[in-house]
Coordinates of C-alpha atoms in Angstrom, one line a residue:
Chain A
M1 CA -0.3 0.3 0.3
S2 CA 1.6 3.6 -0.9
T3 CA 0.3 6.5 0.8
L4 CA 0.9 10.0 1.1
D5 CA 2.4 9.8 4.3
A6 CA 5.2 7.6 3.2
L7 CA 5.6 10.1 0.3
V8 CA 6.7 12.5 3.5
E9 CA 8.8 9.8 5.1
R10 CA 10.5 9.4 1.9
T11 CA 11.1 13.2 1.6
T12 CA 12.7 13.5 5.2
S13 CA 15.6 11.9 3.3
S14 CA 16.1 15.2 1.4
S15 CA 16.0 17.8 4.2
T16 CA 18.8 19.7 2.3
R17 CA 16.1 20.9 0.0
V18 CA 15.0 24.5 0.1
V19 CA 11.8 26.1 -0.4
S20 CA 11.3 29.5 -1.3
V21 CA 7.6 30.8 -0.5
A22 CA 6.0 34.0 -1.7
C23 CA 4.2 36.3 0.9
A24 CA 4.7 33.8 3.6
A25 CA 3.0 36.0 6.4
D26 CA -0.2 34.1 6.9
T27 CA -1.1 31.4 9.1
E28 CA -2.1 29.0 6.9
V29 CA 0.5 29.1 5.2
L30 CA 3.1 28.9 8.2
E31 CA 1.0 26.0 9.6
A32 CA 2.1 24.0 6.9
V33 CA 5.8 25.4 6.9
E34 CA 5.6 24.4 10.4
M35 CA 4.5 20.8 9.9
A36 CA 7.3 20.6 7.2
I37 CA 9.9 22.0 9.5
M38 CA 8.6 19.6 12.1
K39 CA 8.8 16.7 9.9
G40 CA 12.4 17.7 8.5
I41 CA 11.3 18.0 4.9
A42 CA 13.3 20.9 3.8
S43 CA 14.4 24.1 4.5
F44 CA 12.4 27.6 4.0
L45 CA 13.0 31.2 2.5
L46 CA 10.4 33.0 3.1
F47 CA 9.6 36.4 1.5
D48 CA 7.5 39.1 3.0
D49 CA 7.2 42.5 4.6
E50 CA 9.8 41.4 7.5
E51 CA 8.3 43.1 10.3
R52 CA 4.6 41.5 9.8
L53 CA 6.3 38.2 9.1
H54 CA 8.2 38.3 12.2
Q55 CA 5.3 39.5 14.2
T56 CA 3.2 36.7 13.0
I57 CA 5.6 34.1 13.5
R58 CA 6.5 35.6 17.2
D59 CA 2.7 35.5 17.9
R60 CA 1.4 32.2 16.4
F61 CA 4.2 29.6 15.6
P62 CA 6.9 30.3 18.5
E63 CA 8.8 27.3 17.8
L64 CA 9.6 28.5 14.0
D65 CA 11.2 31.8 15.6
G66 CA 14.7 32.0 15.0
H67 CA 14.9 28.1 13.5
P68 CA 17.9 27.6 11.9
N69 CA 16.3 26.1 8.7
I70 CA 14.3 29.6 8.3
T71 CA 15.3 32.4 6.5
I72 CA 13.2 35.7 6.4
I73 CA 13.9 38.0 3.5
H74 CA 12.3 41.6 3.0
A75 CA 9.7 42.3 0.4
I76 CA 7.7 45.5 0.1
S77 CA 5.0 44.2 -2.1
K78 CA 3.3 41.0 -3.2
E79 CA 5.0 41.7 -6.7
E80 CA 8.4 42.0 -4.9
A81 CA 7.8 38.9 -2.7
A82 CA 7.0 37.0 -6.0
E83 CA 9.8 38.2 -8.3
K84 CA 12.4 37.5 -5.5
S85 CA 11.0 34.0 -4.3
V86 CA 11.5 33.3 -7.9
R87 CA 15.0 34.5 -8.4
A88 CA 15.9 32.5 -5.6
V89 CA 14.9 29.3 -7.3
S90 CA 16.4 30.8 -10.7
S91 CA 19.8 31.1 -8.8
G92 CA 19.5 27.5 -7.4
E93 CA 19.4 29.1 -3.7
A94 CA 15.7 27.1 -3.6
Q95 CA 14.9 24.0 -5.4
V96 CA 10.9 24.3 -5.0
L97 CA 8.7 27.2 -5.1
M98 CA 5.5 27.9 -2.9
K99 CA 2.9 30.4 -3.4
G100 CA 1.8 32.1 0.0
N101 CA -0.7 34.6 0.3
L102 CA -0.8 36.2 -2.9
P103 CA -2.9 35.9 -6.0
T104 CA -1.9 32.8 -8.5
A105 CA -1.6 35.2 -11.1
V106 CA 1.0 37.0 -9.8
V107 CA 3.2 34.0 -8.8
L108 CA 2.5 33.2 -12.4
K109 CA 3.5 36.0 -13.9
A110 CA 6.7 36.3 -12.0
V111 CA 7.6 32.3 -12.9
L112 CA 6.9 33.0 -16.9
N113 CA 9.0 36.4 -16.5
G114 CA 11.5 36.1 -19.7
D115 CA 14.5 37.4 -17.7
Y116 CA 14.4 35.8 -14.1
G117 CA 11.7 33.6 -14.4
L118 CA 11.6 29.5 -14.4
R119 CA 10.0 28.9 -17.8
S120 CA 11.7 25.8 -19.5
G121 CA 9.4 26.1 -22.9
K122 CA 7.4 23.5 -21.4
V123 CA 3.7 23.4 -21.2
L124 CA 2.9 23.9 -17.2
S125 CA 0.5 21.2 -15.8
H126 CA -1.3 20.3 -12.6
V127 CA -0.5 16.5 -11.2
A128 CA -2.3 15.7 -8.1
A129 CA -1.6 12.4 -5.9
F130 CA -4.5 10.6 -4.5
E131 CA -4.7 8.5 -1.6
V132 CA -7.9 6.6 -2.4
D133 CA -9.4 4.3 0.4
G134 CA -9.2 0.8 -1.2
Y135 CA -6.9 1.4 -4.1
E136 CA -3.7 -0.3 -3.4
R137 CA -1.5 2.3 -5.4
L138 CA -1.3 5.9 -5.2
L139 CA -3.3 7.4 -8.1
F140 CA -2.1 10.5 -9.9
V141 CA -4.1 12.8 -11.8
T142 CA -3.3 15.0 -14.6
D143 CA -4.5 17.9 -15.3
A144 CA -7.0 19.2 -13.1
G145 CA -5.7 22.8 -13.0
M146 CA -3.9 24.5 -15.6
N147 CA -5.1 23.6 -18.9
I148 CA -8.6 24.2 -19.9
S149 CA -8.7 21.8 -23.3
P150 CA -5.3 20.8 -24.2
N151 CA -4.7 19.2 -27.7
L152 CA -2.7 16.2 -28.6
E153 CA 0.7 18.1 -28.4
E154 CA 0.0 19.6 -25.0
K155 CA -1.4 16.4 -23.5
A156 CA 1.8 14.3 -24.5
Q157 CA 3.8 17.5 -22.5
I158 CA 1.6 17.1 -19.8
I159 CA 2.1 12.9 -19.8
R160 CA 5.4 13.7 -19.8
N161 CA 5.5 16.0 -16.9
S162 CA 3.2 13.8 -14.8
V163 CA 5.6 10.8 -15.7
A164 CA 8.2 12.6 -14.1
T165 CA 6.3 13.4 -10.8
A166 CA 5.5 9.7 -10.4
R167 CA 8.7 8.3 -11.1
A168 CA 10.1 10.9 -8.3
C169 CA 8.1 9.2 -6.0
G170 CA 9.1 5.8 -6.7
V171 CA 6.8 4.5 -9.6
H172 CA 9.6 3.5 -11.9
L173 CA 7.4 2.6 -15.1
P174 CA 4.2 4.4 -14.5
I175 CA 1.0 2.9 -16.3
V176 CA -0.4 5.9 -18.2
A177 CA -4.5 6.0 -18.6
P178 CA -5.8 8.8 -21.2
L179 CA -9.7 8.9 -20.0
A180 CA -12.6 8.9 -22.3
A181 CA -16.7 8.1 -21.9
I182 CA -15.6 4.5 -23.7
E183 CA -12.7 2.5 -24.5
T184 CA -12.8 2.2 -28.2
V185 CA -11.7 4.9 -30.9
N186 CA -14.5 6.8 -32.4
P187 CA -14.1 9.4 -34.7
V188 CA -16.2 11.6 -33.1
M189 CA -15.0 11.5 -29.7
T190 CA -11.6 13.4 -29.7
P191 CA -10.5 12.2 -26.4
T192 CA -10.6 8.6 -27.8
T193 CA -8.5 9.9 -30.8
D194 CA -6.4 11.6 -28.7
A195 CA -5.9 8.5 -26.8
A196 CA -5.2 6.6 -29.4
S197 CA -2.2 8.8 -31.1
L198 CA -0.6 8.9 -27.2
V199 CA -0.8 5.2 -27.2
V200 CA 1.6 5.6 -30.7
M201 CA 3.5 8.1 -29.5
N202 CA 4.4 5.8 -26.5
Q203 CA 5.2 3.1 -28.6
R204 CA 7.3 5.1 -31.2
G205 CA 9.5 6.7 -27.9
Q206 CA 7.7 10.3 -28.0
I207 CA 6.8 9.5 -24.8
K208 CA 9.2 7.7 -22.7
D209 CA 9.4 6.2 -19.3
C210 CA 5.7 4.9 -19.0
I211 CA 3.2 2.5 -20.7
I212 CA 0.3 4.5 -22.2
D213 CA -2.8 2.3 -22.4
G214 CA -6.0 3.9 -23.7
P215 CA -8.9 5.1 -24.4
L216 CA -10.1 3.9 -21.2
A217 CA -13.4 4.8 -19.2
L218 CA -12.4 5.3 -15.7
D219 CA -13.8 2.0 -14.5
N220 CA -11.4 0.2 -16.9
A221 CA -8.3 2.3 -16.3
V222 CA -8.4 1.0 -12.2
S223 CA -10.3 -2.1 -12.1
I224 CA -8.8 -5.1 -13.8
E225 CA -12.6 -7.0 -13.1
S226 CA -14.0 -3.8 -14.7
A227 CA -11.5 -4.4 -18.0
R228 CA -12.0 -7.9 -18.1
H229 CA -15.7 -7.7 -17.9
K230 CA -15.7 -5.1 -21.1
G231 CA -13.1 -7.6 -22.8
I232 CA -10.2 -5.6 -23.0
M233 CA -7.0 -7.4 -23.8
S234 CA -4.3 -5.7 -22.2
E235 CA -1.9 -6.2 -19.5
T236 CA -2.1 -2.7 -18.4
A237 CA -5.8 -2.0 -18.2
G238 CA -7.0 -1.6 -14.4
R239 CA -3.6 -1.2 -13.3
A240 CA -3.4 3.0 -13.9
D241 CA -1.1 4.7 -12.1
I242 CA -1.5 7.7 -13.9
L243 CA -5.1 9.3 -15.1
V244 CA -4.9 11.7 -18.0
V245 CA -8.2 13.8 -18.1
P246 CA -9.8 15.3 -21.4
S247 CA -10.4 18.5 -20.1
I248 CA -10.2 21.0 -17.1
E249 CA -13.7 20.2 -16.0
A250 CA -13.4 16.5 -15.8
G251 CA -10.2 16.8 -14.2
N252 CA -11.9 19.4 -11.8
I253 CA -14.8 16.9 -11.5
L254 CA -12.8 13.7 -10.7
Y255 CA -10.6 15.5 -8.0
K256 CA -13.3 17.0 -6.0
S257 CA -15.1 13.9 -6.5
L258 CA -12.1 12.2 -5.0
M259 CA -12.3 14.5 -2.2
Y260 CA -15.8 15.4 -1.3
F261 CA -17.2 12.0 -2.0
A262 CA -14.5 9.3 -1.6
K263 CA -12.7 11.2 1.1
A264 CA -9.5 10.8 -0.5
K265 CA -5.8 12.7 0.5
V266 CA -4.6 14.7 -1.8
G267 CA -1.4 16.7 -2.5
G268 CA -0.4 18.7 -5.9
I269 CA 2.4 20.5 -7.7
I270 CA 2.9 22.4 -11.0
Q271 CA 5.2 20.9 -13.1
G272 CA 6.8 21.7 -16.7
A273 CA 8.9 24.8 -15.2
R274 CA 12.4 24.5 -14.2
A275 CA 11.6 23.5 -10.8
P276 CA 8.0 22.4 -8.8
I277 CA 5.7 24.9 -8.0
V278 CA 3.6 24.6 -4.9
L279 CA 0.0 26.1 -5.5
T280 CA -2.3 25.5 -3.0
S281 CA -4.9 27.3 -2.3
R282 CA -6.6 28.7 0.7
S283 CA -9.4 26.0 1.1
D284 CA -6.7 23.2 0.9
S285 CA -6.0 21.7 4.5
A286 CA -2.5 21.9 6.0
E287 CA -2.3 18.0 5.6
T288 CA -2.7 18.7 1.7
K289 CA -0.1 21.5 1.8
L290 CA 2.1 19.2 3.2
Y291 CA 1.7 16.6 0.6
S292 CA 2.2 18.6 -2.0
L293 CA 5.4 19.9 -0.6
A294 CA 6.6 16.8 -0.3
L295 CA 5.8 16.1 -3.9
A296 CA 7.2 19.1 -4.9
I297 CA 10.5 18.2 -2.9
L298 CA 10.7 14.4 -4.3
S299 CA 10.0 16.3 -7.8
S300 CA 13.0 18.6 -7.4
K301 CA 16.2 18.5 -9.2
K302 CA 18.8 17.2 -6.7
Chain B
M1 CA -32.2 10.9 4.1
S2 CA -33.4 9.9 1.0
T3 CA -32.3 6.4 -0.4
L4 CA -33.0 4.4 -3.8
D5 CA -34.7 1.5 -1.5
A6 CA -37.4 4.8 -0.6
L7 CA -37.6 4.9 -4.2
V8 CA -38.6 1.2 -4.5
E9 CA -40.9 1.3 -1.9
R10 CA -42.4 4.7 -3.4
T11 CA -43.1 2.5 -6.5
T12 CA -44.6 0.0 -4.9
S13 CA -47.5 2.1 -4.9
S14 CA -47.7 1.7 -8.8
S15 CA -48.3 -1.9 -9.4
T16 CA -50.5 -1.2 -12.4
R17 CA -47.5 0.0 -14.1
V18 CA -46.3 -2.5 -17.0
V19 CA -43.0 -2.7 -18.2
S20 CA -42.0 -4.3 -21.7
V21 CA -38.4 -6.1 -22.2
A22 CA -36.7 -6.5 -25.4
C23 CA -35.3 -9.8 -25.5
A24 CA -35.6 -11.2 -21.8
A25 CA -34.2 -14.5 -22.1
D26 CA -31.3 -14.0 -20.4
T27 CA -30.3 -14.9 -16.4
E28 CA -29.3 -11.4 -15.6
V29 CA -32.4 -9.9 -17.0
L30 CA -34.6 -12.4 -15.4
E31 CA -33.0 -11.5 -12.3
A32 CA -34.0 -7.9 -12.3
V33 CA -37.5 -8.8 -13.6
E34 CA -37.8 -11.6 -10.6
M35 CA -36.9 -8.8 -7.9
A36 CA -39.2 -6.6 -9.6
I37 CA -41.8 -8.8 -9.4
M38 CA -41.5 -9.9 -5.9
K39 CA -41.4 -6.2 -4.5
G40 CA -44.8 -5.6 -6.6
I41 CA -43.3 -2.6 -8.5
A42 CA -44.6 -3.9 -12.2
S43 CA -46.0 -6.3 -14.1
F44 CA -44.0 -7.4 -17.1
L45 CA -44.2 -8.6 -21.1
L46 CA -41.4 -10.2 -22.0
F47 CA -40.4 -10.5 -25.6
D48 CA -38.2 -13.3 -27.2
D49 CA -38.1 -16.5 -28.6
E50 CA -40.9 -18.2 -26.9
E51 CA -39.6 -21.5 -26.2
R52 CA -36.3 -20.2 -24.6
L53 CA -37.5 -18.0 -22.6
H54 CA -40.0 -20.7 -21.1
Q55 CA -37.1 -22.6 -20.7
T56 CA -34.8 -20.1 -18.9
I57 CA -37.5 -19.2 -16.6
R58 CA -38.6 -23.0 -15.9
D59 CA -34.9 -23.7 -15.3
R60 CA -33.9 -20.8 -13.7
F61 CA -36.7 -18.8 -12.1
P62 CA -39.4 -21.3 -11.3
E63 CA -41.1 -18.7 -9.1
L64 CA -41.8 -16.7 -12.3
D65 CA -43.2 -19.5 -13.9
G66 CA -46.7 -19.1 -14.8
H67 CA -46.8 -15.9 -12.6
P68 CA -50.0 -13.8 -13.1
N69 CA -48.1 -10.6 -13.6
I70 CA -45.6 -11.9 -16.4
T71 CA -46.7 -12.5 -20.1
I72 CA -44.6 -13.9 -22.6
I73 CA -44.6 -12.7 -26.3
H74 CA -42.9 -14.7 -29.1
A75 CA -40.3 -12.6 -31.5
I76 CA -38.6 -14.7 -34.4
S77 CA -35.4 -12.5 -34.2
K78 CA -33.9 -9.6 -31.8
E79 CA -35.1 -7.1 -34.4
E80 CA -38.9 -8.1 -33.9
A81 CA -38.1 -8.4 -30.2
A82 CA -37.4 -4.5 -30.5
E83 CA -40.2 -3.5 -32.4
K84 CA -42.9 -5.5 -30.5
S85 CA -41.6 -4.5 -27.4
V86 CA -41.4 -0.5 -28.6
R87 CA -45.2 -0.8 -29.9
A88 CA -46.3 -2.3 -26.9
V89 CA -45.3 1.0 -25.2
S90 CA -46.6 3.1 -28.2
S91 CA -50.1 1.4 -27.9
G92 CA -50.1 2.3 -24.1
E93 CA -49.9 -1.9 -23.4
A94 CA -46.6 -1.1 -21.3
Q95 CA -45.7 2.4 -20.0
V96 CA -42.0 1.8 -19.6
L97 CA -39.3 0.2 -22.1
M98 CA -36.5 -2.2 -21.1
K99 CA -33.5 -3.2 -22.9
G100 CA -32.7 -6.9 -22.4
N101 CA -30.0 -9.2 -24.2
L102 CA -29.6 -7.4 -27.3
P103 CA -27.4 -4.6 -28.9
T104 CA -28.5 -1.0 -27.3
A105 CA -28.3 0.3 -31.1
V106 CA -31.3 -2.1 -31.9
V107 CA -33.4 -0.8 -29.3
L108 CA -32.6 2.8 -29.9
K109 CA -33.6 2.0 -33.9
A110 CA -36.9 0.8 -32.9
V111 CA -37.3 3.8 -30.3
L112 CA -36.9 6.3 -33.1
N113 CA -38.7 4.7 -35.8
G114 CA -41.2 7.0 -37.3
D115 CA -43.9 4.7 -37.7
Y116 CA -44.2 3.0 -34.6
G117 CA -41.3 4.2 -32.4
L118 CA -41.6 6.9 -29.2
R119 CA -40.1 9.9 -30.4
S120 CA -41.3 12.7 -28.8
G121 CA -39.1 15.8 -30.9
K122 CA -37.1 15.9 -27.3
V123 CA -33.1 14.9 -26.9
L124 CA -32.9 11.7 -25.5
S125 CA -30.7 11.9 -22.8
H126 CA -29.3 9.7 -19.3
V127 CA -30.3 10.5 -15.8
A128 CA -28.4 8.7 -13.0
A129 CA -29.9 9.1 -9.5
F130 CA -27.2 8.1 -6.9
E131 CA -27.5 7.6 -3.2
V132 CA -23.7 8.5 -1.9
D133 CA -22.9 8.1 1.4
G134 CA -22.8 11.3 3.4
Y135 CA -25.1 13.3 1.3
E136 CA -28.2 13.3 2.6
R137 CA -30.1 13.7 -0.8
L138 CA -30.1 11.7 -4.0
L139 CA -28.0 13.2 -6.4
F140 CA -29.0 13.2 -9.8
V141 CA -26.7 13.1 -12.7
T142 CA -27.0 14.1 -16.3
D143 CA -25.7 13.7 -18.9
A144 CA -23.5 10.7 -18.5
G145 CA -24.4 8.3 -21.1
M146 CA -26.1 9.8 -24.3
N147 CA -24.9 13.2 -25.7
I148 CA -21.4 13.8 -26.2
S149 CA -20.8 17.1 -26.2
P150 CA -24.4 18.9 -25.7
N151 CA -24.7 22.5 -27.0
L152 CA -26.8 25.1 -25.3
E153 CA -30.2 24.3 -26.7
E154 CA -29.1 20.6 -25.9
K155 CA -28.2 21.3 -22.1
A156 CA -32.0 22.7 -21.4
Q157 CA -33.4 19.8 -22.7
I158 CA -31.4 17.4 -21.0
I159 CA -31.8 19.7 -17.6
R160 CA -35.8 19.9 -18.3
N161 CA -35.7 15.5 -18.9
S162 CA -33.8 15.4 -15.6
V163 CA -36.2 18.0 -14.0
A164 CA -39.2 15.5 -14.8
T165 CA -37.2 12.6 -13.0
A166 CA -36.5 14.4 -10.2
R167 CA -40.0 15.8 -9.6
A168 CA -41.0 12.0 -10.2
C169 CA -39.0 10.8 -7.5
G170 CA -40.5 13.4 -5.1
V171 CA -38.1 16.5 -5.2
H172 CA -40.8 18.9 -5.7
L173 CA -38.6 22.2 -6.8
P174 CA -34.8 20.3 -7.7
I175 CA -31.8 22.7 -7.4
V176 CA -29.9 22.2 -10.9
A177 CA -25.8 22.8 -10.9
P178 CA -24.4 23.0 -14.1
L179 CA -21.1 21.8 -13.3
A180 CA -17.7 23.8 -14.6
A181 CA -14.0 23.4 -13.5
I182 CA -14.8 27.4 -11.8
E183 CA -17.7 28.9 -10.2
T184 CA -17.4 32.4 -12.2
V185 CA -18.2 33.2 -16.2
N186 CA -15.1 32.7 -18.0
P187 CA -15.1 33.7 -21.8
V188 CA -12.9 31.0 -23.0
M189 CA -14.6 28.3 -20.8
T190 CA -17.9 27.5 -22.5
P191 CA -19.1 25.3 -19.6
T192 CA -19.5 28.8 -17.5
T193 CA -21.0 31.1 -20.3
D194 CA -23.6 27.6 -21.0
A195 CA -24.1 27.9 -17.4
A196 CA -25.1 31.5 -17.1
S197 CA -27.4 31.2 -20.3
L198 CA -29.0 28.3 -18.3
V199 CA -29.5 30.4 -15.2
V200 CA -31.1 33.0 -17.0
M201 CA -33.5 30.6 -18.9
N202 CA -34.6 29.5 -15.9
Q203 CA -35.2 33.2 -14.8
R204 CA -37.2 33.9 -17.7
G205 CA -39.4 30.7 -17.5
Q206 CA -37.9 28.9 -20.5
I207 CA -36.6 26.4 -17.9
K208 CA -39.6 25.5 -15.3
D209 CA -40.0 23.6 -12.2
C210 CA -36.3 24.3 -10.6
I211 CA -33.8 26.3 -9.7
I212 CA -30.7 26.7 -11.9
D213 CA -27.5 27.8 -10.0
G214 CA -24.3 27.8 -12.0
P215 CA -21.7 27.6 -13.0
L216 CA -20.2 25.7 -9.9
A217 CA -17.5 23.4 -9.1
L218 CA -18.3 20.3 -8.3
D219 CA -17.9 21.0 -4.8
N220 CA -19.6 24.1 -4.5
A221 CA -22.3 22.7 -5.9
V222 CA -22.8 19.8 -3.3
S223 CA -21.2 21.3 0.0
I224 CA -22.5 24.6 1.6
E225 CA -19.2 25.1 3.1
S226 CA -17.2 24.9 0.0
A227 CA -19.8 27.7 -1.4
R228 CA -19.3 29.9 1.6
H229 CA -15.5 29.5 1.5
K230 CA -15.5 30.8 -2.0
G231 CA -17.7 33.4 -1.1
I232 CA -20.3 32.5 -3.1
M233 CA -23.6 34.3 -2.3
S234 CA -26.4 32.3 -2.9
E235 CA -28.9 30.2 -1.4
T236 CA -28.9 27.3 -3.8
A237 CA -25.1 26.9 -4.0
G238 CA -23.9 23.6 -2.0
R239 CA -27.7 22.1 -2.4
A240 CA -27.7 20.7 -5.7
D241 CA -30.3 18.2 -6.5
I242 CA -29.1 17.6 -10.3
L243 CA -25.7 17.7 -11.3
V244 CA -25.5 18.7 -15.0
V245 CA -22.0 17.7 -16.6
P246 CA -20.3 19.4 -19.7
S247 CA -19.4 16.3 -21.8
I248 CA -20.1 12.6 -21.6
E249 CA -16.5 12.3 -20.6
A250 CA -16.7 14.7 -17.6
G251 CA -20.3 12.5 -16.6
N252 CA -18.6 9.2 -17.3
I253 CA -16.0 10.0 -15.1
L254 CA -17.9 11.3 -12.3
Y255 CA -20.4 8.5 -12.9
K256 CA -17.4 5.8 -12.2
S257 CA -15.8 7.7 -9.6
L258 CA -19.0 7.5 -7.3
M259 CA -19.4 3.6 -8.5
Y260 CA -15.8 2.8 -7.7
F261 CA -14.6 5.1 -5.2
A262 CA -17.3 6.5 -3.2
K263 CA -19.3 3.4 -3.4
A264 CA -22.5 4.6 -4.1
K265 CA -25.5 3.3 -5.3
V266 CA -27.3 4.0 -8.5
G267 CA -30.0 3.6 -10.8
G268 CA -30.4 5.1 -14.5
I269 CA -32.9 5.7 -17.3
I270 CA -33.2 7.4 -20.7
Q271 CA -35.8 10.0 -20.5
G272 CA -36.9 11.9 -23.7
A273 CA -39.1 9.7 -25.6
R274 CA -42.6 9.3 -24.8
A275 CA -41.6 6.9 -22.0
P276 CA -39.1 6.1 -20.1
I277 CA -36.3 3.7 -21.0
V278 CA -34.4 1.2 -19.0
L279 CA -30.9 1.0 -20.8
T280 CA -28.7 -1.0 -18.0
S281 CA -25.6 -3.1 -19.2
R282 CA -24.4 -6.5 -18.1
S283 CA -22.0 -5.3 -15.9
D284 CA -24.6 -3.5 -13.8
S285 CA -25.6 -5.0 -10.6
A286 CA -29.1 -6.4 -10.0
E287 CA -29.7 -4.0 -7.5
T288 CA -29.1 -1.1 -10.1
K289 CA -31.1 -2.4 -12.6
L290 CA -33.9 -2.9 -10.1
Y291 CA -33.6 1.1 -9.2
S292 CA -33.4 1.5 -13.0
L293 CA -36.4 0.1 -13.1
A294 CA -38.2 2.0 -10.2
L295 CA -36.8 5.1 -11.5
A296 CA -38.6 4.4 -15.0
I297 CA -41.9 3.1 -13.2
L298 CA -42.0 6.6 -11.2
S299 CA -41.0 8.6 -14.3
S300 CA -43.2 7.0 -16.5
K301 CA -46.9 8.7 -17.0
K302 CA -50.0 7.7 -14.9

């Protein structure tokens, strides 16, 4: 049984990794930082108004006050915090970027800056890792957050991003299932024709380090019994590690359904830039933020 | 707490309803028929090769042999069984059509026949009713099975079909949530602009007998806490009875996620023809088939 807590454990051996946080003077952000520090999974560079950040730490997180794994760096505005935190990653001081209490757009603008940013020329995509009761493996879901309606080339890059994440988590040859509503190729359903192309791109070495098997409906991707019942002749159907959704709506619905109805645990990151980015939102639990940090740290370059 | 078993109970008062089954000589189909007969929710007209049907009943379902609520009618082929079973509904002998052991395409061809079929000029759409652990209401999901990528007009008709089903199940003024990835209107995301149009169509009386509130992400549709957390000012956000998915892929993924990960119970029917149609598949449990029959019987005209 693979769990997200096991990922956190795995991360403790990476304690030399540094996370750069834009706008850290926020109790919910600092709660996640504190958990990560206590678990020993990383050191942190915290960017924000120095006085306010110090004050918040002294008042609410006394264990972090003067902690050797924390460095506070002054920024006069959200924009400056974003720029400085991104520059810290560009320069190699930090290996992971984390969004604190500022709009996503401000962080992404700094990430995409042509001068000091983290552009790699690749598509940025969201990768989530779910721990679902009754499913023995971690289930990676991509892209439920960045690309609205990815075309074939974007899907190929989204898969490459997610394969890198899964491999960083110890899944050496992930099984990738491009999801559709059916498991056969139907010319009027683009998710099925794109899935067929992705399968052949994998066979021709255009997408490496994984096995792509699709199109599959969700049940045939995650249940060997369902795949057999449908008469699908495949060694990999029903054993997916990575579920590739055809649209942001399908992804968001799967993500929320797993969270709200299946009570799954989750962590998620943005891949495709020169370093992994943790873009958690205010509604995420401290646990989700910790899992996201673990995913990012494991995915970061050594 | 509304349950699917409560729907079955509610159906027992409709025992004068008749279900017409195309190609009934199949143990899985007859298993559902037997459950429905024992619960007293309907009578059945069974169409198939008479000898084979008699034989299967005698061998496997002795309690149905000679049962007063069962009538066997001979059909020499699947096509004839489809035609005769549809004609029985057209003529008013039966109020619900059920697919037995024959391809969906053969049944739908008979349903759509211009001469004896069940066309009403409306869009045919799938409506599923889910009982999800921890959610106090039945959750209707539409359309996870018929329309690949419905346009606005089709979505309006899909909603009307689902509202009729929800009302037949006792939800007098269902709250309808057109789902998207976000809860704001974004010009480049059609599910959000369509949702806005559907809201106004509801306000202008173009879609009646329900309250439409969208766009909503799944969590904001089903969790009042999530809706509040997002700052959504609405009395209905978080209290959806009907979830309208933007594509067949999103619907299929939600359907399968509820089944496989949240272990939900489900029944489903096709609405939009002159009578409800039960189109369950071989992989559906006998329980799902019974719930689908109950949904169809409740949705049928008195």
